[in-house]
Amino acid sequence: MSMIAAFYGGKSILITGATGFLGKVLMEKLFRTSPDLKVIYILVRPKAGQTLQQRVFQILNSKLFEKVKEVCPNVHEKIRAIYADLSQNDFAISKEDMQELLSCTNIIFHCAATVRFDDTLRHAVQLNVTATRQLLLMASQMPKLEAVIHISTAYSNCNLKHIDEVIYPCPVEPKKIIDSLEWLDDAIIEEIAPKLIRDWPNIYTYTKALGEMVVQQESRSLTIAIIRPSIVGATWQEPFPGWVDNINGPNGLIIAAGKGFLRALKAAPKAVADLIPVDTVVNLMLAVGWYTAVHRPKSTLVYHSTSGNLNPCNWHKMGVQVLATFEKIPLERAFRRPYANFTSNNFTSQYWNAVSHQAPAIIYDCYLRLTGRKPRMTKVMNQILRTASMLEYFLNRSWEWSTYNTEMLMSELSPEDQRVFNFDVRQLNWLEYIENYVLGVKKYLLKEDMAGIPEAKQHLKRLRNIHYLFNTALFLIVWRLLIARSQMARNVWFFIVSFCYKFLSYFRASSTLKV
Ligand SMILES: CCCCCCCCCCCCCCCCCCCCCCCC(=O)SCCNC(=O)CCNC(=O)[C@H](O)C(C)(C)COP(=O)(O)OP(=O)(O)OC[C@H]1O[C@@H](n2cnc3c(N)ncnc32)[C@H](O)[C@@H]1OP(=O)(O)O
Ligand SMILES: NC(=O)C1=CN([C@@H]2O[C@H](COP(=O)(O)OP(=O)(O)OC[C@H]3O[C@@H](n4cnc5c(N)ncnc54)[C@H](OP(=O)(O)O)[C@@H]3O)[C@@H](O)[C@H]2O)C=CC1
């Protein structure tokens, strides 16, 4: 019997960010392994014209939740969506709902955040710092509360090279920033933002670091733990391999590479690609929730959910495997044949951007214009290049994250719990994982049919022929122009032709002699 699964039985669990990538996988696992849990409260806002109920309905009826319905048929009754906007005072939760949350909650998983790298400082602070503070104030009024699990990121201290499982102080007090945002206007905030974030690469990682400081300062009587995942990728094993449903981080790059838009990336080929499967993160979260509530550690423990120090993989190896998978299972209607060129050199990277990205986009847009259609490829390409440049910082560096607490926790689990809540990333086979990942991107994200694979392969063959034809034509044109204008080019040309002629004559003569 799993102790962790039993622990969540009969519990009332509050999850923020339950409609997000991590939140959905967390809910799925909770319902599947502890179907006798009492209730999961989720704080949700209406979005994209959908009510709360419609959003929940959509999640529960998705492929991800297919197995849950078998073990927990009344899952609809066990999920209670509460209207909330985390950027508002008191989260805009009604008095009755707030009362219920305060009196019933046993465990909190705080996943909600803005993960955009380019968010405004005001919004990112509201979500990643102020909301965390407010949630902890709520938590301190919950008599039945046993543990709070705060989800941060392994990159919250990416200004350091070696990162321990401790909370590092930030140069400016979070409280001071929260207070100043109240009276400063937006223009001034955006002006001071670069000075505030100093050596953090973006507002996201900076505000996540502030969020951790808030956890440390507001913990008081609470039992809290922090989990820091690195780059969260598709599921490894559960509920099935390769599940993924958003375009963030690796996913967008995999699509852009598979469609042949992105063929070169400014990335250090040997740098560690610290991906961590989402189900591994969720298993650690549930184990940490159990451990924190049962053992009540005296201080706030930090757990790294990273792969680099236990089972490292680098960008080159990952790129090769992504390409190998696209050979077998190509994406439909590719723009060009997939290719991956990783370089950390500035000049080479700019060269590849011009030749491999911008030039084909411009040529294609000319073709669209000539055929009376609206040009769009340059815009798409610029968007992809903007995204790639935002990720560059993370693709050209390696970090060392220590994992003492995570390994300690692993050793505390019973063999059954180690199996059911496996977060031992040493068992991960990267080649198999990446193959399932790419397949998952095709199936669950792009919703492409496997029956279309032969046609997709045919399309790639056509693209290869067009590529050869184009290169040959280009070579001939350039050469013709060169010969017309330069005596030296003409001399070289005559030298090559006469050399080939002599070689062929010699070859013919020697083969005639043999006969
Ligand atoms: C050589 C060729 C490549 C070969 C590939 C081989 C594969 C190699 C293996 C896999 C590669 C893995 C690389 C991973 C690198 C990831 C590093 C991540 C670092 C993590 C740091 C911390 C991790 C975290 O804690 S959390 C979460 C991370 N957060 C994010 O990922 C959010 C990042 N996104 C943003 O901040 C924004 O989307 C931004 C700024 C990039 C763009 O904003 P903008 O307002 O301009 O656009 P959007 O409205 O958001 O989107 C417009 C458009 O672009 C599409 N899009 C969005 N994100 C991506 C993306 N990552 N890649 C590609 N496309 C993306 C989006 O869908 C929109 O499309 P529409 O068609 O217009 O709807
Ligand atoms: N994905 C990754 O690679 C990594 C993620 N993390 C951390 O994990 C956590 C979850 O990330 P992930 O699931 O990927 O992110 P998502 O963007 O998929 O999910 C974010 C969640 O936060 C919710 N949210 C955002 N703003 C508000 C708001 N104003 N009110 C209510 N809810 C809101 C979103 O709700 P809605 O659906 O309404 O937008 C969504 O449920 C975050 O804390 C992130 O920092 C850490 C490392 C890596």
PDB file of C-alpha atoms and ligand atoms in Angstrom, residues 15-25 43-48 55 59 82-88 91 110-117 119 123 126-128 131 150-155 204 208 227-233 245-246 248-251 274 276 278 281 285 305, ligand 2:
ATOM      1  CA  ILE A  15      -4.504  24.018  -6.063  1.00  0.00           C
ATOM      2  CA  THR A  16      -3.704  27.323  -7.741  1.00  0.00           C
ATOM      3  CA  GLY A  17      -2.779  27.201 -11.422  1.00  0.00           C
ATOM      4  CA  ALA A  18      -4.756  23.971 -11.859  1.00  0.00           C
ATOM      5  CA  THR A  19      -5.661  24.906 -15.436  1.00  0.00           C
ATOM      6  CA  GLY A  20      -1.977  25.149 -16.356  1.00  0.00           C
ATOM      7  CA  PHE A  21       0.401  22.482 -17.663  1.00  0.00           C
ATOM      8  CA  LEU A  22       1.717  21.352 -14.275  1.00  0.00           C
ATOM      9  CA  GLY A  23      -1.614  21.829 -12.475  1.00  0.00           C
ATOM     10  CA  LYS A  24      -3.524  19.520 -14.798  1.00  0.00           C
ATOM     11  CA  VAL A  25      -1.014  16.688 -14.449  1.00  0.00           C
ATOM     12  CA  LEU A  43      -8.858  28.723  -8.093  1.00  0.00           C
ATOM     13  CA  VAL A  44      -9.933  29.522 -11.637  1.00  0.00           C
ATOM     14  CA  ARG A  45     -10.720  32.601 -13.683  1.00  0.00           C
ATOM     15  CA  PRO A  46     -12.984  32.652 -16.726  1.00  0.00           C
ATOM     16  CA  LYS A  47     -10.874  32.760 -19.892  1.00  0.00           C
ATOM     17  CA  ALA A  48     -11.273  32.983 -23.664  1.00  0.00           C
ATOM     18  CA  ARG A  55     -13.037  25.129 -18.382  1.00  0.00           C
ATOM     19  CA  ILE A  59     -10.088  19.506 -18.669  1.00  0.00           C
ATOM     20  CA  ILE A  82     -13.780  28.651  -7.169  1.00  0.00           C
ATOM     21  CA  TYR A  83     -13.872  31.922  -9.047  1.00  0.00           C
ATOM     22  CA  ALA A  84     -10.590  33.731  -8.380  1.00  0.00           C
ATOM     23  CA  ASP A  85      -8.241  36.167 -10.013  1.00  0.00           C
ATOM     24  CA  LEU A  86      -4.837  36.071  -8.359  1.00  0.00           C
ATOM     25  CA  SER A  87      -3.967  39.562  -9.508  1.00  0.00           C
ATOM     26  CA  GLN A  88      -6.850  41.056  -7.451  1.00  0.00           C
ATOM     27  CA  PHE A  91      -8.101  37.077  -5.206  1.00  0.00           C
ATOM     28  CA  HIS A 110       0.680  26.849  -5.315  1.00  0.00           C
ATOM     29  CA  CYS A 111       1.420  26.487  -9.038  1.00  0.00           C
ATOM     30  CA  ALA A 112      -0.147  29.670 -10.475  1.00  0.00           C
ATOM     31  CA  ALA A 113       2.277  32.137 -12.005  1.00  0.00           C
ATOM     32  CA  THR A 114       2.892  34.207 -15.054  1.00  0.00           C
ATOM     33  CA  VAL A 115       5.610  32.320 -16.930  1.00  0.00           C
ATOM     34  CA  ARG A 116       6.065  34.880 -19.725  1.00  0.00           C
ATOM     35  CA  PHE A 117       9.654  36.089 -19.889  1.00  0.00           C
ATOM     36  CA  ASP A 119       5.681  40.280 -18.855  1.00  0.00           C
ATOM     37  CA  HIS A 123       1.935  42.122 -13.576  1.00  0.00           C
ATOM     38  CA  GLN A 126       1.368  40.894  -8.786  1.00  0.00           C
ATOM     39  CA  LEU A 127       1.245  37.232  -9.791  1.00  0.00           C
ATOM     40  CA  ASN A 128       4.572  35.793  -8.708  1.00  0.00           C
ATOM     41  CA  ALA A 131      -0.230  36.661  -4.854  1.00  0.00           C
ATOM     42  CA  HIS A 150       5.208  26.406  -3.420  1.00  0.00           C
ATOM     43  CA  ILE A 151       6.350  25.848  -7.006  1.00  0.00           C
ATOM     44  CA  SER A 152       9.272  28.006  -8.010  1.00  0.00           C
ATOM     45  CA  THR A 153      11.805  27.439 -10.795  1.00  0.00           C
ATOM     46  CA  ALA A 154      15.354  26.088 -10.811  1.00  0.00           C
ATOM     47  CA  TYR A 155      16.240  29.290 -12.682  1.00  0.00           C
ATOM     48  CA  TYR A 204      10.051  36.002 -14.857  1.00  0.00           C
ATOM     49  CA  LYS A 208      10.176  33.961  -9.006  1.00  0.00           C
ATOM     50  CA  ILE A 227      10.050  22.851  -5.337  1.00  0.00           C
ATOM     51  CA  ARG A 228      12.267  24.130  -8.127  1.00  0.00           C
ATOM     52  CA  PRO A 229      11.763  22.335 -11.461  1.00  0.00           C
ATOM     53  CA  SER A 230      14.083  23.113 -14.379  1.00  0.00           C
ATOM     54  CA  ILE A 231      12.572  23.036 -17.906  1.00  0.00           C
ATOM     55  CA  VAL A 232       9.361  21.057 -17.610  1.00  0.00           C
ATOM     56  CA  GLY A 233       8.730  18.766 -20.578  1.00  0.00           C
ATOM     57  CA  ASP A 245      -0.500  20.689 -24.222  1.00  0.00           C
ATOM     58  CA  ASN A 246       1.189  24.075 -24.439  1.00  0.00           C
ATOM     59  CA  ASN A 248       6.034  27.050 -23.893  1.00  0.00           C
ATOM     60  CA  GLY A 249       9.781  26.375 -23.701  1.00  0.00           C
ATOM     61  CA  PRO A 250      10.884  23.284 -25.624  1.00  0.00           C
ATOM     62  CA  ASN A 251       7.511  22.596 -27.230  1.00  0.00           C
ATOM     63  CA  ASP A 274      18.087  20.336 -18.182  1.00  0.00           C
ATOM     64  CA  ILE A 276      12.510  17.329 -16.522  1.00  0.00           C
ATOM     65  CA  VAL A 278       6.166  16.915 -15.940  1.00  0.00           C
ATOM     66  CA  VAL A 281       7.850  16.955 -11.075  1.00  0.00           C
ATOM     67  CA  MET A 285       5.361  17.456  -5.439  1.00  0.00           C
ATOM     68  CA  SER A 305      13.586  18.803  -9.649  1.00  0.00           C
TER      69      SER A 305
HETATM   70  N1  LIG B   2       6.652  25.054 -17.462  1.00  0.00           N
HETATM   71  C1  LIG B   2       7.889  25.098 -17.060  1.00  0.00           C
HETATM   72  O1  LIG B   2       8.825  24.813 -17.802  1.00  0.00           O
HETATM   73  C2  LIG B   2       8.201  25.450 -15.655  1.00  0.00           C
HETATM   74  C3  LIG B   2       7.251  25.930 -14.778  1.00  0.00           C
HETATM   75  N2  LIG B   2       7.614  26.261 -13.499  1.00  0.00           N
HETATM   76  C4  LIG B   2       6.637  26.768 -12.552  1.00  0.00           C
HETATM   77  O2  LIG B   2       5.561  25.854 -12.466  1.00  0.00           O
HETATM   78  C5  LIG B   2       4.356  26.538 -12.229  1.00  0.00           C
HETATM   79  C6  LIG B   2       3.337  26.129 -13.217  1.00  0.00           C
HETATM   80  O3  LIG B   2       3.809  26.425 -14.521  1.00  0.00           O
HETATM   81  P1  LIG B   2       3.028  25.942 -15.823  1.00  0.00           P
HETATM   82  O4  LIG B   2       1.956  25.016 -15.431  1.00  0.00           O
HETATM   83  O5  LIG B   2       4.033  25.528 -16.803  1.00  0.00           O
HETATM   84  O6  LIG B   2       2.422  27.331 -16.286  1.00  0.00           O
HETATM   85  P2  LIG B   2       1.100  27.616 -17.110  1.00  0.00           P
HETATM   86  O7  LIG B   2       1.285  28.922 -17.764  1.00  0.00           O
HETATM   87  O8  LIG B   2       0.724  26.451 -17.922  1.00  0.00           O
HETATM   88  O9  LIG B   2       0.000  27.775 -15.965  1.00  0.00           O
HETATM   89  C7  LIG B   2      -0.097  28.918 -15.175  1.00  0.00           C
HETATM   90  C8  LIG B   2      -1.321  28.797 -14.313  1.00  0.00           C
HETATM   91  O10 LIG B   2      -1.452  29.972 -13.516  1.00  0.00           O
HETATM   92  C9  LIG B   2      -2.766  30.475 -13.676  1.00  0.00           C
HETATM   93  N3  LIG B   2      -2.865  31.909 -13.555  1.00  0.00           N
HETATM   94  C10 LIG B   2      -2.094  32.840 -14.155  1.00  0.00           C
HETATM   95  N4  LIG B   2      -2.562  34.064 -13.864  1.00  0.00           N
HETATM   96  C11 LIG B   2      -3.628  33.900 -13.055  1.00  0.00           C
HETATM   97  C12 LIG B   2      -4.550  34.788 -12.427  1.00  0.00           C
HETATM   98  N5  LIG B   2      -4.427  36.118 -12.521  1.00  0.00           N
HETATM   99  N6  LIG B   2      -5.537  34.268 -11.666  1.00  0.00           N
HETATM  100  C13 LIG B   2      -5.692  32.943 -11.553  1.00  0.00           C
HETATM  101  N7  LIG B   2      -4.854  32.044 -12.118  1.00  0.00           N
HETATM  102  C14 LIG B   2      -3.853  32.519 -12.874  1.00  0.00           C
HETATM  103  C15 LIG B   2      -3.133  30.083 -15.094  1.00  0.00           C
HETATM  104  O11 LIG B   2      -4.528  30.191 -15.248  1.00  0.00           O
HETATM  105  P3  LIG B   2      -5.186  30.391 -16.699  1.00  0.00           P
HETATM  106  O12 LIG B   2      -5.334  29.021 -17.262  1.00  0.00           O
HETATM  107  O13 LIG B   2      -6.478  31.033 -16.389  1.00  0.00           O
HETATM  108  O14 LIG B   2      -4.269  31.258 -17.484  1.00  0.00           O
HETATM  109  C16 LIG B   2      -2.610  28.663 -15.136  1.00  0.00           C
HETATM  110  O15 LIG B   2      -3.498  27.797 -14.500  1.00  0.00           O
HETATM  111  C17 LIG B   2       4.692  28.017 -12.257  1.00  0.00           C
HETATM  112  O16 LIG B   2       4.827  28.468 -10.945  1.00  0.00           O
HETATM  113  C18 LIG B   2       6.022  28.072 -12.984  1.00  0.00           C
HETATM  114  O17 LIG B   2       6.765  29.165 -12.553  1.00  0.00           O
HETATM  115  C19 LIG B   2       8.887  26.111 -13.063  1.00  0.00           C
HETATM  116  C20 LIG B   2       9.855  25.646 -13.886  1.00  0.00           C
HETATM  117  C21 LIG B   2       9.596  25.304 -15.253  1.00  0.00           C
END
